PDB file of C-alpha atoms in Angstrom:
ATOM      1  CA  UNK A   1     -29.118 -16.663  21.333  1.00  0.00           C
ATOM      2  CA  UNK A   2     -25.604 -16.480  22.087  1.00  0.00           C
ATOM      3  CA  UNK A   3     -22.947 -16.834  19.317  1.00  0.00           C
ATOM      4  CA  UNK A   4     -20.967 -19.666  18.869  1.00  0.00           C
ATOM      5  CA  UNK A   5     -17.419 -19.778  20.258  1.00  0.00           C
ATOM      6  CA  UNK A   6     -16.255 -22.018  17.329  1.00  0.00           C
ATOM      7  CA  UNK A   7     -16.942 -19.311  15.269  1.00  0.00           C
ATOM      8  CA  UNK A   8     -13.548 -17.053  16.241  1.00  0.00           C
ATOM      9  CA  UNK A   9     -10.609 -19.593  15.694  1.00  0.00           C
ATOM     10  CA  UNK A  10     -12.548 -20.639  12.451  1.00  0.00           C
ATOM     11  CA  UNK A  11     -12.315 -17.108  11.468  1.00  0.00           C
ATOM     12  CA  UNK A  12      -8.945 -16.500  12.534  1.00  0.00           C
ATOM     13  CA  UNK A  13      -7.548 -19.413  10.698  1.00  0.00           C
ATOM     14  CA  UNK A  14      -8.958 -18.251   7.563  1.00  0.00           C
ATOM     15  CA  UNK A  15      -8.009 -14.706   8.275  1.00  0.00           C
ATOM     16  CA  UNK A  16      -4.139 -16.226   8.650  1.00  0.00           C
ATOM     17  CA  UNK A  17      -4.471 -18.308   5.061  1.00  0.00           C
ATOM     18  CA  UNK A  18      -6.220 -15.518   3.379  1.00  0.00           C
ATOM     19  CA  UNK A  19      -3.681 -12.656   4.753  1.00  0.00           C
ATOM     20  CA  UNK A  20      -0.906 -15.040   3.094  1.00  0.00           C
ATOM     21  CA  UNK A  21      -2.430 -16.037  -0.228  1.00  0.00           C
ATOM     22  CA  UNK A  22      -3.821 -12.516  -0.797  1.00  0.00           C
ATOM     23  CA  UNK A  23      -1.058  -9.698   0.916  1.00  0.00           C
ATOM     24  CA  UNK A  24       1.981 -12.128   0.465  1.00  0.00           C
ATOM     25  CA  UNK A  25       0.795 -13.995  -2.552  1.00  0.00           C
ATOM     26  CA  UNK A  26       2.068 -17.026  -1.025  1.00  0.00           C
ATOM     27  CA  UNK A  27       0.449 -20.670  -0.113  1.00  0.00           C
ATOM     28  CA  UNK A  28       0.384 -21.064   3.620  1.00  0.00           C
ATOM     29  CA  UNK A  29      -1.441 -23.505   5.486  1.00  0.00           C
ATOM     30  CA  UNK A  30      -1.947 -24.721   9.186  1.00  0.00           C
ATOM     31  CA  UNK A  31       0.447 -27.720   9.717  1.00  0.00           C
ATOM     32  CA  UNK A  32      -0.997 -28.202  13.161  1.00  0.00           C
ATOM     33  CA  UNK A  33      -3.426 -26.910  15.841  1.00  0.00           C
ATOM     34  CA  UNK A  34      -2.934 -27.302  19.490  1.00  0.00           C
ATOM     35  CA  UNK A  35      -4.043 -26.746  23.013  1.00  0.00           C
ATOM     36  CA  UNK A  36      -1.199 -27.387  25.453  1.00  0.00           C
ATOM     37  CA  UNK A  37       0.546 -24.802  27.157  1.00  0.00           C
ATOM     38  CA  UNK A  38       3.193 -26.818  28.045  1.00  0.00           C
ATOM     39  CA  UNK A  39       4.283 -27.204  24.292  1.00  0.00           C
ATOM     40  CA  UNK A  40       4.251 -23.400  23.889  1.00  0.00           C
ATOM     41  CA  UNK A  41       6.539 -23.559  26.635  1.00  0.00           C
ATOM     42  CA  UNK A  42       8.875 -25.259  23.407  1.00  0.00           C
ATOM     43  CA  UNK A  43       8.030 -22.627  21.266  1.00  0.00           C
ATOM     44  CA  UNK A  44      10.868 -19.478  20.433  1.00  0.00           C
ATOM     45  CA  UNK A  45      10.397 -16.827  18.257  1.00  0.00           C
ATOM     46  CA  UNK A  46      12.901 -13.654  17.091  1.00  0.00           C
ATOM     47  CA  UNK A  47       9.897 -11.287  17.046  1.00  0.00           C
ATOM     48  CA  UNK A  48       6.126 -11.620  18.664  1.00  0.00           C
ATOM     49  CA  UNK A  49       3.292  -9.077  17.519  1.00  0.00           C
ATOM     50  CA  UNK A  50       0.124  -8.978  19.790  1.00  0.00           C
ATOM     51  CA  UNK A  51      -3.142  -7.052  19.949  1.00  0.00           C
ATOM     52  CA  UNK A  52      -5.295  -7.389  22.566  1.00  0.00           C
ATOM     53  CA  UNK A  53      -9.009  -8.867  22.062  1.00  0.00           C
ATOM     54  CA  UNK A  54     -11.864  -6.897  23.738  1.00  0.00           C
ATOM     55  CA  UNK A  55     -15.524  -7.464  23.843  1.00  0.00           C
ATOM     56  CA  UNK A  56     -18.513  -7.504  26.096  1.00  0.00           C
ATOM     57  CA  UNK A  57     -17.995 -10.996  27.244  1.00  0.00           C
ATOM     58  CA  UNK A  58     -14.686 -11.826  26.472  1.00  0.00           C
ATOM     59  CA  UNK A  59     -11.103 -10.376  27.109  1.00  0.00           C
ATOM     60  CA  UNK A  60      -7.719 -11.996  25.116  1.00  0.00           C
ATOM     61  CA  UNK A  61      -4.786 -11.791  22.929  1.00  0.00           C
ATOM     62  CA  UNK A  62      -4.105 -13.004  19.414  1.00  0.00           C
ATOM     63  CA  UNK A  63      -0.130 -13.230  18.827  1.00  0.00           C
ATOM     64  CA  UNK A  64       2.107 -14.194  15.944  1.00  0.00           C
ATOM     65  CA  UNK A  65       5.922 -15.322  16.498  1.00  0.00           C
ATOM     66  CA  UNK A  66       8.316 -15.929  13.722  1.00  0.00           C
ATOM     67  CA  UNK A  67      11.992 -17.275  13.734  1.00  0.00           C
ATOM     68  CA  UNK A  68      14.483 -14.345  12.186  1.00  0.00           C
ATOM     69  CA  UNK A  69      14.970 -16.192   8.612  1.00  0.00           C
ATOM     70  CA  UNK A  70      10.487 -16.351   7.566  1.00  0.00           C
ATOM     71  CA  UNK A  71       9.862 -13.004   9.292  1.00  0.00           C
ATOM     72  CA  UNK A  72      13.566 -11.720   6.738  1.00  0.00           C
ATOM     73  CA  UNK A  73      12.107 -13.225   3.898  1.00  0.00           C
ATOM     74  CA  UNK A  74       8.312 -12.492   4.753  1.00  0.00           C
ATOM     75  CA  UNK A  75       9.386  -8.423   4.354  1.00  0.00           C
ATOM     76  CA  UNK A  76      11.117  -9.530   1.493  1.00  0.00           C
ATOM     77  CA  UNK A  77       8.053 -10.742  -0.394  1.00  0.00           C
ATOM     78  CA  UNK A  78       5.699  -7.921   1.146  1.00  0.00           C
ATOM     79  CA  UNK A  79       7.768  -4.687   0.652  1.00  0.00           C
ATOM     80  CA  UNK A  80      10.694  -5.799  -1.950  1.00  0.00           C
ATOM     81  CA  UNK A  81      13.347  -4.844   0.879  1.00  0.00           C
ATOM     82  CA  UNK A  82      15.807  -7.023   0.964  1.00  0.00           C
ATOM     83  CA  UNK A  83      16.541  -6.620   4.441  1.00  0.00           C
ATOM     84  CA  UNK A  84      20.119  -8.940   6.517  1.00  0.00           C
ATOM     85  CA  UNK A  85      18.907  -8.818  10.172  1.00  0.00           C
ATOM     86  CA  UNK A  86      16.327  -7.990  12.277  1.00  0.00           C
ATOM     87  CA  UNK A  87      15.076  -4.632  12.846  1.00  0.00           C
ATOM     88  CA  UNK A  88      12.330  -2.144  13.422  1.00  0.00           C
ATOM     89  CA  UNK A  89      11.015  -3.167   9.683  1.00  0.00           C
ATOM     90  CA  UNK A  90      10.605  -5.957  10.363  1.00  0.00           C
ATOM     91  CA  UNK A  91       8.671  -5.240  13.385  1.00  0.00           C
ATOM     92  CA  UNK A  92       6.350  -3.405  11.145  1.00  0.00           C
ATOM     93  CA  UNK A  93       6.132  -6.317   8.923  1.00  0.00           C
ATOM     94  CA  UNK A  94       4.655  -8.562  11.612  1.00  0.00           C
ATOM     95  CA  UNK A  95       2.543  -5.819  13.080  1.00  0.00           C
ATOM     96  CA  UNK A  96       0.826  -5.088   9.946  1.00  0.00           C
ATOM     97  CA  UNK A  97      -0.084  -8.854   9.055  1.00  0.00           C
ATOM     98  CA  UNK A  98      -0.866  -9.447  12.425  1.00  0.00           C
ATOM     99  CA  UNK A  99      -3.085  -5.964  12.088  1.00  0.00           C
ATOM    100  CA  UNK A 100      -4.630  -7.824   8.663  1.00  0.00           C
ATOM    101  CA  UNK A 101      -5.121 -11.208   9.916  1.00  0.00           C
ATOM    102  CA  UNK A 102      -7.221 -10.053  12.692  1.00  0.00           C
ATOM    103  CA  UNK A 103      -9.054  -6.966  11.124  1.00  0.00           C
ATOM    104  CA  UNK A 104     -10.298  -9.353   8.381  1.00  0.00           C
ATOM    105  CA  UNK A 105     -10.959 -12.297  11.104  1.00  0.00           C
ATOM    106  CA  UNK A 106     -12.812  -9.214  13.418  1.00  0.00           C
ATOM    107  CA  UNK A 107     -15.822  -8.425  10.641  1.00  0.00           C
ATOM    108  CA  UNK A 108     -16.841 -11.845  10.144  1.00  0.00           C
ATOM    109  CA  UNK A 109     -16.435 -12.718  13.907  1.00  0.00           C
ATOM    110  CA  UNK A 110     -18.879  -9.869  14.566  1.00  0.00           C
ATOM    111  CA  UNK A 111     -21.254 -10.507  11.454  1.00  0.00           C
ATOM    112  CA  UNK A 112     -21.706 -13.702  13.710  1.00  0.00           C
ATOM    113  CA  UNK A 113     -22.686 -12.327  16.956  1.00  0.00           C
ATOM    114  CA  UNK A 114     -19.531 -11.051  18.793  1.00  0.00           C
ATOM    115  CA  UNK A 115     -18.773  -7.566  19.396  1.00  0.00           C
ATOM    116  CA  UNK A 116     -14.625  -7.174  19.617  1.00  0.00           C
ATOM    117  CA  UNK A 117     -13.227  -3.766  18.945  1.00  0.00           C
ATOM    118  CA  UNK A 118     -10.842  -2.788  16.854  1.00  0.00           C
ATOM    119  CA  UNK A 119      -7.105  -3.080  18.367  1.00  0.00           C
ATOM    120  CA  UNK A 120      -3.597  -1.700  16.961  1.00  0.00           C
ATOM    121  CA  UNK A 121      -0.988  -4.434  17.138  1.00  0.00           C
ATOM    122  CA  UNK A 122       2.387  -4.307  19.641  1.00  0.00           C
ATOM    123  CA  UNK A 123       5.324  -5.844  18.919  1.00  0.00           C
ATOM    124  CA  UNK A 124       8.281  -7.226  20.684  1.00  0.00           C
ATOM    125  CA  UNK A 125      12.124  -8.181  19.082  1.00  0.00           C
ATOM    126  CA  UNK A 126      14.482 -10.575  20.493  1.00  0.00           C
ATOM    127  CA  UNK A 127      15.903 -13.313  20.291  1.00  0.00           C
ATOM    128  CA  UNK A 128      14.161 -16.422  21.955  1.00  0.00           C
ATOM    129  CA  UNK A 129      11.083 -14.698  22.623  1.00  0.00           C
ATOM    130  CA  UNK A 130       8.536 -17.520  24.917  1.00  0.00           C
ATOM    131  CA  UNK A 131       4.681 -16.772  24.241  1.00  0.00           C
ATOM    132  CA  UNK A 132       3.339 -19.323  27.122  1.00  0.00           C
ATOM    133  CA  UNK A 133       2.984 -16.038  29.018  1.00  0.00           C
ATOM    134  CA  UNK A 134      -1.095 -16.056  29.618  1.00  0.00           C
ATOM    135  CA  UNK A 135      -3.039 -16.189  32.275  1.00  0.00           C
ATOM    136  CA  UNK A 136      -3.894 -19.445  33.107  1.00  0.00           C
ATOM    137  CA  UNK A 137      -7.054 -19.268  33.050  1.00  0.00           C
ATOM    138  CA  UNK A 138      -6.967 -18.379  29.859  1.00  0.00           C
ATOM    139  CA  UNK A 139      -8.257 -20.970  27.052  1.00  0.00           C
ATOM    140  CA  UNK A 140      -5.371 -21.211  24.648  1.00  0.00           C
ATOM    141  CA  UNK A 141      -5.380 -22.076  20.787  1.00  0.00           C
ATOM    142  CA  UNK A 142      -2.552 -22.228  18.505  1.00  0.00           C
ATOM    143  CA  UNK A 143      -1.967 -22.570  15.098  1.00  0.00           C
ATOM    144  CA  UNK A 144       1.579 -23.825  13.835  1.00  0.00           C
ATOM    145  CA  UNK A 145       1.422 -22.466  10.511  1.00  0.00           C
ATOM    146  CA  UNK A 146       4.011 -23.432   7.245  1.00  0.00           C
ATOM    147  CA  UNK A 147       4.782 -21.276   4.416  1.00  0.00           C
ATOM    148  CA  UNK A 148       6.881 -20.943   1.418  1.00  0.00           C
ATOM    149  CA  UNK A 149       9.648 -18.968   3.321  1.00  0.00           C
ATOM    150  CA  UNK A 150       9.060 -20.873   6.718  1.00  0.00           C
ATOM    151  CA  UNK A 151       6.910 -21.811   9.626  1.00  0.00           C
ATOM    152  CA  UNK A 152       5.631 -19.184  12.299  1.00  0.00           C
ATOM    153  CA  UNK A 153       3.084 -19.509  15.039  1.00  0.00           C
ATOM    154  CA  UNK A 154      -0.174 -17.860  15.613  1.00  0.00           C
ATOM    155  CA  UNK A 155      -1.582 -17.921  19.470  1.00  0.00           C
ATOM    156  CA  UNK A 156      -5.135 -17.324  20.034  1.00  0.00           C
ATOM    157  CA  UNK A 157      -5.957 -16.503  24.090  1.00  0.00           C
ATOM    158  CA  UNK A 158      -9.349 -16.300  25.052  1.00  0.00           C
ATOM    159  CA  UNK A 159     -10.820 -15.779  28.400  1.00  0.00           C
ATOM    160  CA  UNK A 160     -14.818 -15.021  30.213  1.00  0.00           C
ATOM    161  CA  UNK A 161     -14.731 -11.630  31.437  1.00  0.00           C
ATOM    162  CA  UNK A 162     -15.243 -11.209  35.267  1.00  0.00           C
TER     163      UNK A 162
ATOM    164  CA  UNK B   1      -6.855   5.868 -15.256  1.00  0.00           C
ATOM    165  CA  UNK B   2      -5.298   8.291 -12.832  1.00  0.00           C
ATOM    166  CA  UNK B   3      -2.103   9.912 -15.130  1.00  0.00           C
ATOM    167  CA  UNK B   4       1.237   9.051 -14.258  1.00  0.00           C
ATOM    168  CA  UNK B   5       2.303  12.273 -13.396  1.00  0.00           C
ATOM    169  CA  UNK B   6      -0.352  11.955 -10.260  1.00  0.00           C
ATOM    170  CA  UNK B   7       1.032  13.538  -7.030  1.00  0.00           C
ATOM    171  CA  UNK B   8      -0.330  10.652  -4.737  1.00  0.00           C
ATOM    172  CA  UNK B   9       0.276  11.094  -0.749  1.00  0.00           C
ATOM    173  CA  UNK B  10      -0.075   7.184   1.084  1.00  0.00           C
ATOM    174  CA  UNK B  11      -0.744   7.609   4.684  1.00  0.00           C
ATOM    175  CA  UNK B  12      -0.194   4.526   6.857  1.00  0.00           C
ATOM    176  CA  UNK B  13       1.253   4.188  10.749  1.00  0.00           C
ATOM    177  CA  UNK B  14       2.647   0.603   9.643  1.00  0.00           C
ATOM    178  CA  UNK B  15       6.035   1.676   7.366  1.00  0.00           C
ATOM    179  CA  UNK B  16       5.580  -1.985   5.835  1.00  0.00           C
ATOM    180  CA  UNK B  17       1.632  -0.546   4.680  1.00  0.00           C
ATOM    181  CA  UNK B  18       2.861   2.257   3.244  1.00  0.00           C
ATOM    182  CA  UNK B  19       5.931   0.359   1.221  1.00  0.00           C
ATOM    183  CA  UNK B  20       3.329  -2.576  -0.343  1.00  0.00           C
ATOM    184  CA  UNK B  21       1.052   0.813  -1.594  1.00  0.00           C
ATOM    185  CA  UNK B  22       3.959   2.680  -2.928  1.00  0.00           C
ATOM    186  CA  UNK B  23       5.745  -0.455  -4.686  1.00  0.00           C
ATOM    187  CA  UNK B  24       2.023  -1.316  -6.412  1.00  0.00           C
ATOM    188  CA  UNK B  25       2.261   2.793  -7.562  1.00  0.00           C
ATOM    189  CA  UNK B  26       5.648   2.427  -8.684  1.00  0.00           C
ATOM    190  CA  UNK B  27       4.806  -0.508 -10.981  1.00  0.00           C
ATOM    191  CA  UNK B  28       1.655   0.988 -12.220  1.00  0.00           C
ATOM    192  CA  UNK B  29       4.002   3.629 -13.426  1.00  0.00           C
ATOM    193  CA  UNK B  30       3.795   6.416 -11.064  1.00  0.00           C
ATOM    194  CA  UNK B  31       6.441   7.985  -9.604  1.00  0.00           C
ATOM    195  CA  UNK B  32       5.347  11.171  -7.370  1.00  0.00           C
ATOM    196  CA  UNK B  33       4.461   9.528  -4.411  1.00  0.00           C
ATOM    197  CA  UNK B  34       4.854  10.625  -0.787  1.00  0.00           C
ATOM    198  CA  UNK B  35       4.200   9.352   2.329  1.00  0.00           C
ATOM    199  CA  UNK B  36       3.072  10.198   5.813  1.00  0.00           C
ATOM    200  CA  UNK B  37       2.834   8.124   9.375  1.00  0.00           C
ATOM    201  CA  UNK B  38      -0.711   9.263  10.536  1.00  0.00           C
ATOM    202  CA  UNK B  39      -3.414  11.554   9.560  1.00  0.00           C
ATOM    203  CA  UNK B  40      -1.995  14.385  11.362  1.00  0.00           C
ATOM    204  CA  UNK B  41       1.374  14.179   9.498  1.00  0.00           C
ATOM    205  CA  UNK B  42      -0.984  13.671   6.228  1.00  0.00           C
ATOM    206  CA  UNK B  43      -2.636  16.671   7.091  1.00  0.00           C
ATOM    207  CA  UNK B  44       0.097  18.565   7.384  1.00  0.00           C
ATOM    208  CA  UNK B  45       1.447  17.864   4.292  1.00  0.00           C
ATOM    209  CA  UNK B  46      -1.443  18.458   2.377  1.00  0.00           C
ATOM    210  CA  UNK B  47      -2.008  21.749   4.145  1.00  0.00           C
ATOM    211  CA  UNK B  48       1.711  22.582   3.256  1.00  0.00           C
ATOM    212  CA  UNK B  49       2.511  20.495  -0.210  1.00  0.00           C
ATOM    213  CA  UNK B  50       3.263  22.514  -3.479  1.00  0.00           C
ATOM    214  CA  UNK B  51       2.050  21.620  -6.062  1.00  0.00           C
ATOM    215  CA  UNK B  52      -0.828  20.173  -4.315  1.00  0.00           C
ATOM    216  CA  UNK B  53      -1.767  16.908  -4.132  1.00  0.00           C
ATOM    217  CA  UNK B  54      -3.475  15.048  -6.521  1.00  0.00           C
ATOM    218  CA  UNK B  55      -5.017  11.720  -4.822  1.00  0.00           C
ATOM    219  CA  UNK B  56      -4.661  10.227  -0.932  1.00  0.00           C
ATOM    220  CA  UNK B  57      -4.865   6.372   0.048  1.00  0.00           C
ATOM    221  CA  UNK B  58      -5.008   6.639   3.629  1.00  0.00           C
ATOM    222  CA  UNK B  59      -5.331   3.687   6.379  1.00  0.00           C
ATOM    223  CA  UNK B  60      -8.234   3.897   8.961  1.00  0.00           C
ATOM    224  CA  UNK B  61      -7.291   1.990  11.699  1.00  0.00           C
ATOM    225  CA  UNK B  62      -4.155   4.676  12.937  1.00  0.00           C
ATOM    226  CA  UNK B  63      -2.857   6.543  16.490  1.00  0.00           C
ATOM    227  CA  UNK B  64      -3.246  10.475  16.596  1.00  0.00           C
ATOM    228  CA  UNK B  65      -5.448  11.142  14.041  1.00  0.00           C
ATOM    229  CA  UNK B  66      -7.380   7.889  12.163  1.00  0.00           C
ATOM    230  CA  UNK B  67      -8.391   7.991   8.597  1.00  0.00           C
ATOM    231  CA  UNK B  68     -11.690   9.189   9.033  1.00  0.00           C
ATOM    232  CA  UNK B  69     -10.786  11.821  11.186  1.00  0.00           C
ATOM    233  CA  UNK B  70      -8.441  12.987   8.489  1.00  0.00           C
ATOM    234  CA  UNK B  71     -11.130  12.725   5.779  1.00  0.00           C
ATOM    235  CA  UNK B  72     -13.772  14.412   7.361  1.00  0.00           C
ATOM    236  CA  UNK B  73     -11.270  17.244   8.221  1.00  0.00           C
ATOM    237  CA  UNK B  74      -9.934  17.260   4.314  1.00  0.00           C
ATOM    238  CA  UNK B  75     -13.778  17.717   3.309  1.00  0.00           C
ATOM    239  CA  UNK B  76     -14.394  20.395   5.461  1.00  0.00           C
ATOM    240  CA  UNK B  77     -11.974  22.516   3.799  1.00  0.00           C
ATOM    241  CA  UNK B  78     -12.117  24.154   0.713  1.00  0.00           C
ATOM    242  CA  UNK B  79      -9.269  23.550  -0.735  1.00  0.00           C
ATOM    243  CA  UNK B  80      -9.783  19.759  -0.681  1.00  0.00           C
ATOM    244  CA  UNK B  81     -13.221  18.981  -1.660  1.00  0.00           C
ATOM    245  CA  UNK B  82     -12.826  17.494  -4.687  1.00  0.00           C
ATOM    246  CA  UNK B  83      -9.689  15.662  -3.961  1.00  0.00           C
ATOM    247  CA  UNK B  84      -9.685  12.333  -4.312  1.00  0.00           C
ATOM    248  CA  UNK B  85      -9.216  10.236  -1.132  1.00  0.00           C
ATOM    249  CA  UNK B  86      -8.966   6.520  -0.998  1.00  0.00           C
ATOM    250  CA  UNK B  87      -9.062   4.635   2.156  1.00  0.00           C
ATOM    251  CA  UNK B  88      -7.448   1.668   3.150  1.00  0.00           C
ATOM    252  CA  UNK B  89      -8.983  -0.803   5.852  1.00  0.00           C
ATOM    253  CA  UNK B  90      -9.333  -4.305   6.959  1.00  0.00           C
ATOM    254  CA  UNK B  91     -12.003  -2.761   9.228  1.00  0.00           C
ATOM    255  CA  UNK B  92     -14.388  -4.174   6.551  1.00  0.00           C
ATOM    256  CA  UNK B  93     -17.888  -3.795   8.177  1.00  0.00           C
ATOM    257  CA  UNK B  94     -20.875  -2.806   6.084  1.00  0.00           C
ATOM    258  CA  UNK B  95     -21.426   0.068   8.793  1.00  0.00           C
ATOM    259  CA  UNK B  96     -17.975   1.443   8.505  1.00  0.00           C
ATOM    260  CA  UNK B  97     -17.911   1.367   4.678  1.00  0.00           C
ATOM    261  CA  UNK B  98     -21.047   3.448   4.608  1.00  0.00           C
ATOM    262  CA  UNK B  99     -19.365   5.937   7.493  1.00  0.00           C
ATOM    263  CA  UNK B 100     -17.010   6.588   5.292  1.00  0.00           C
ATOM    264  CA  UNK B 101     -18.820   7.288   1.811  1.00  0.00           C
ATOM    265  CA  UNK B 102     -20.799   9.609   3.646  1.00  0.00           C
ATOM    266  CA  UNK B 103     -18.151  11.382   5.399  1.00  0.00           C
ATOM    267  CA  UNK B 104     -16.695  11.822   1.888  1.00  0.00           C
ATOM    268  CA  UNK B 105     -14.330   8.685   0.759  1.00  0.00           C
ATOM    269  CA  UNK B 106     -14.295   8.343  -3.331  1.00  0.00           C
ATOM    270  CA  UNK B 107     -13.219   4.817  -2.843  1.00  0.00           C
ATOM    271  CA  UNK B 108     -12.481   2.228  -0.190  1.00  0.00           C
ATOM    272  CA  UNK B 109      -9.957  -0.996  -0.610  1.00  0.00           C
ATOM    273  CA  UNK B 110     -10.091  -3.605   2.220  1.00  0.00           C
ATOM    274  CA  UNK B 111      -6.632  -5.186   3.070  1.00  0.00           C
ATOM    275  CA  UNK B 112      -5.559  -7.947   2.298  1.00  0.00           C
ATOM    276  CA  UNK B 113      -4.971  -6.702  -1.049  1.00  0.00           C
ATOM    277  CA  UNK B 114      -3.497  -7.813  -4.198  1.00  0.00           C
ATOM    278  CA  UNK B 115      -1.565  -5.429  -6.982  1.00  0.00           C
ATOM    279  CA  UNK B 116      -4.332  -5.612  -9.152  1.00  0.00           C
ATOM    280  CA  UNK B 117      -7.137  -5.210  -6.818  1.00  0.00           C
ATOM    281  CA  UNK B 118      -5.336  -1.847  -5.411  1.00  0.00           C
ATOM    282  CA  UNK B 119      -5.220  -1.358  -9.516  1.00  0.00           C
ATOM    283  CA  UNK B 120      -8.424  -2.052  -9.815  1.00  0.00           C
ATOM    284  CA  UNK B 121     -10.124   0.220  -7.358  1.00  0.00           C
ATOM    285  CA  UNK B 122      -8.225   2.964  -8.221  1.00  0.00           C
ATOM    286  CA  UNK B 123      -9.134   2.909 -11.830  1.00  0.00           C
ATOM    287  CA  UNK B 124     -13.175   2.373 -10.214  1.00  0.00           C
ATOM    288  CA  UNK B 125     -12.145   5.632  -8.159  1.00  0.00           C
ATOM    289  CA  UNK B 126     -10.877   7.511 -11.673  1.00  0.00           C
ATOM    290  CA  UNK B 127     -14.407   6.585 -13.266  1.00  0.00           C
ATOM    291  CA  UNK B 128     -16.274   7.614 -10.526  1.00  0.00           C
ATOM    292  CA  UNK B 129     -15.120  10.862 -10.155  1.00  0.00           C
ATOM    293  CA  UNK B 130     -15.502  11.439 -14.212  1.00  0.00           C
ATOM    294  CA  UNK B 131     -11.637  12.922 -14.706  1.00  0.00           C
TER     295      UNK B 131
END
């Protein structure tokens, strides 16, 4: 029986609230999901972590973007760093809950069927950063996510192997 | 509970890892605490460190040399068999845990974490070991 699809941006959205409440000890939430490219096309961030998604049948990316001010205080609350601008830290910072969200999202993805490897984030600083980058035959899910410090965006890409 | 005076190395690629780890330490009250980027730097500084160290929390997931790479070389010398090492991992799965409690891990703590879960295992780890 093949495992249902529904399964991974369940799991991912409850990796993203869980990586918040627990790592960050902060309420977060999905304000909206969405399915349009063209919005994403809207969408600018100050820093963009990805890791690539790998399994037998499917190929993707999951990426989070955050504006300069929740990324700033997002370190703040993780590390105690009071930090002014943005910088390589920072960078960190969004790797390693990017690294979280999906690790945690990755076991009970696979518990249901799926077999996606482990994968070490990237991540990319500057300002007005544009995720709408995927291939287009990609099926694209995003999260708009609010927070106590601010809103940031998670983008799930999923695509079929060849 | 581990004593204070515990020399503790945290190993982590991600610098914002190893700073959640070592503020938790610091507020548990210890205060010789080191750190190292990968499990090739940890290694090196264990091979190297006077006095030696006391207890490692080291991520899995890392470039050069993982976690368990680093463990299973740690238990294959000597010098290290008894020392306690702790590793961190959001690479959760039931077949992974066991990997590592065979290949020698006193403890394992799955991120996300809170303070007093890190807390929390590490006093688990303390009682295990009997010190």
């Amino acid at each position: 029986m093949n495992p249902n699809l529904e399964t991974i941006p369940k799991e991912i959205e409850k990796g993203i609230v869980d990586t918040l409440s627990i790592q960050l000890s902060m309420k977060a939430g999905i304000a909206r999901r969405g399915m349009s490219r063209e919005q994403l096309l809207t969408k600018n961030f100050d820093c963009m972590s990805s890791v690539s998604l790998n399994s037998t049948k499917y190929l993707g990316t999951l990426s989070i973007g955050f504006p300069e001010t929740t990324l700033l205080l997002m370190n703040e609350k993780l590390t105690g760093e009071k930090l002014t601008g943005l910088c390589t830290e920072c960078g960190d910072a969004s790797g390693e809950i990017l690294n979280i969200i999906y690790a945690s999202a990755r076991k009970r993805i696979n518990e249901s069927g799926f077999d996606f490897l482990p994968a070490l984030p990237t991540t990319v600083i500057g300002k007005g950063l544009n995720p709408a980058g995927s291939n287009p035959s990609d099926i694209v899910l995003y999260y708009e996510c609010e927070s106590e410090v601010g809103p940031f965006l998670v983008i799930l890409s999923l695509r079929v192997k060849p | 509970m581990f004593k204070p005076e515990t020399r503790i190395l945290v190993i982590d690629d991600m610098s914002t890892m190893r700073k959640i780890v070592i503020k938790s330490l610091r507020e548990m009250g210890f205060a010789d605490i080191h750190e190292a980027a990968d499990g090739k730097q940890g290694w090196e500084f264990l091979d190297t460190s006077t006095p030696a160290i006391d207890l490692v929390i080291s991520d899995w997931n890392m470039p050069n040399c993982t976690g368990l790479e680093l463990l299973k070389k740690v238990r294959g010398d000597s010098r290290f068999a008894k020392l306690p090492f702790v590793l961190l991992t959001a690479e959760a799965e039931a077949s992974q845990v066991a990997e590592a409690i065979k290949s020698g891990a006193n403890n394992y703590i799955i991120k996300p974490f809170t303070p007093d879960g890190l807390k929390e295992k590490l006093e688990q780890t303390h009682k295990r070991l009997g010190a």
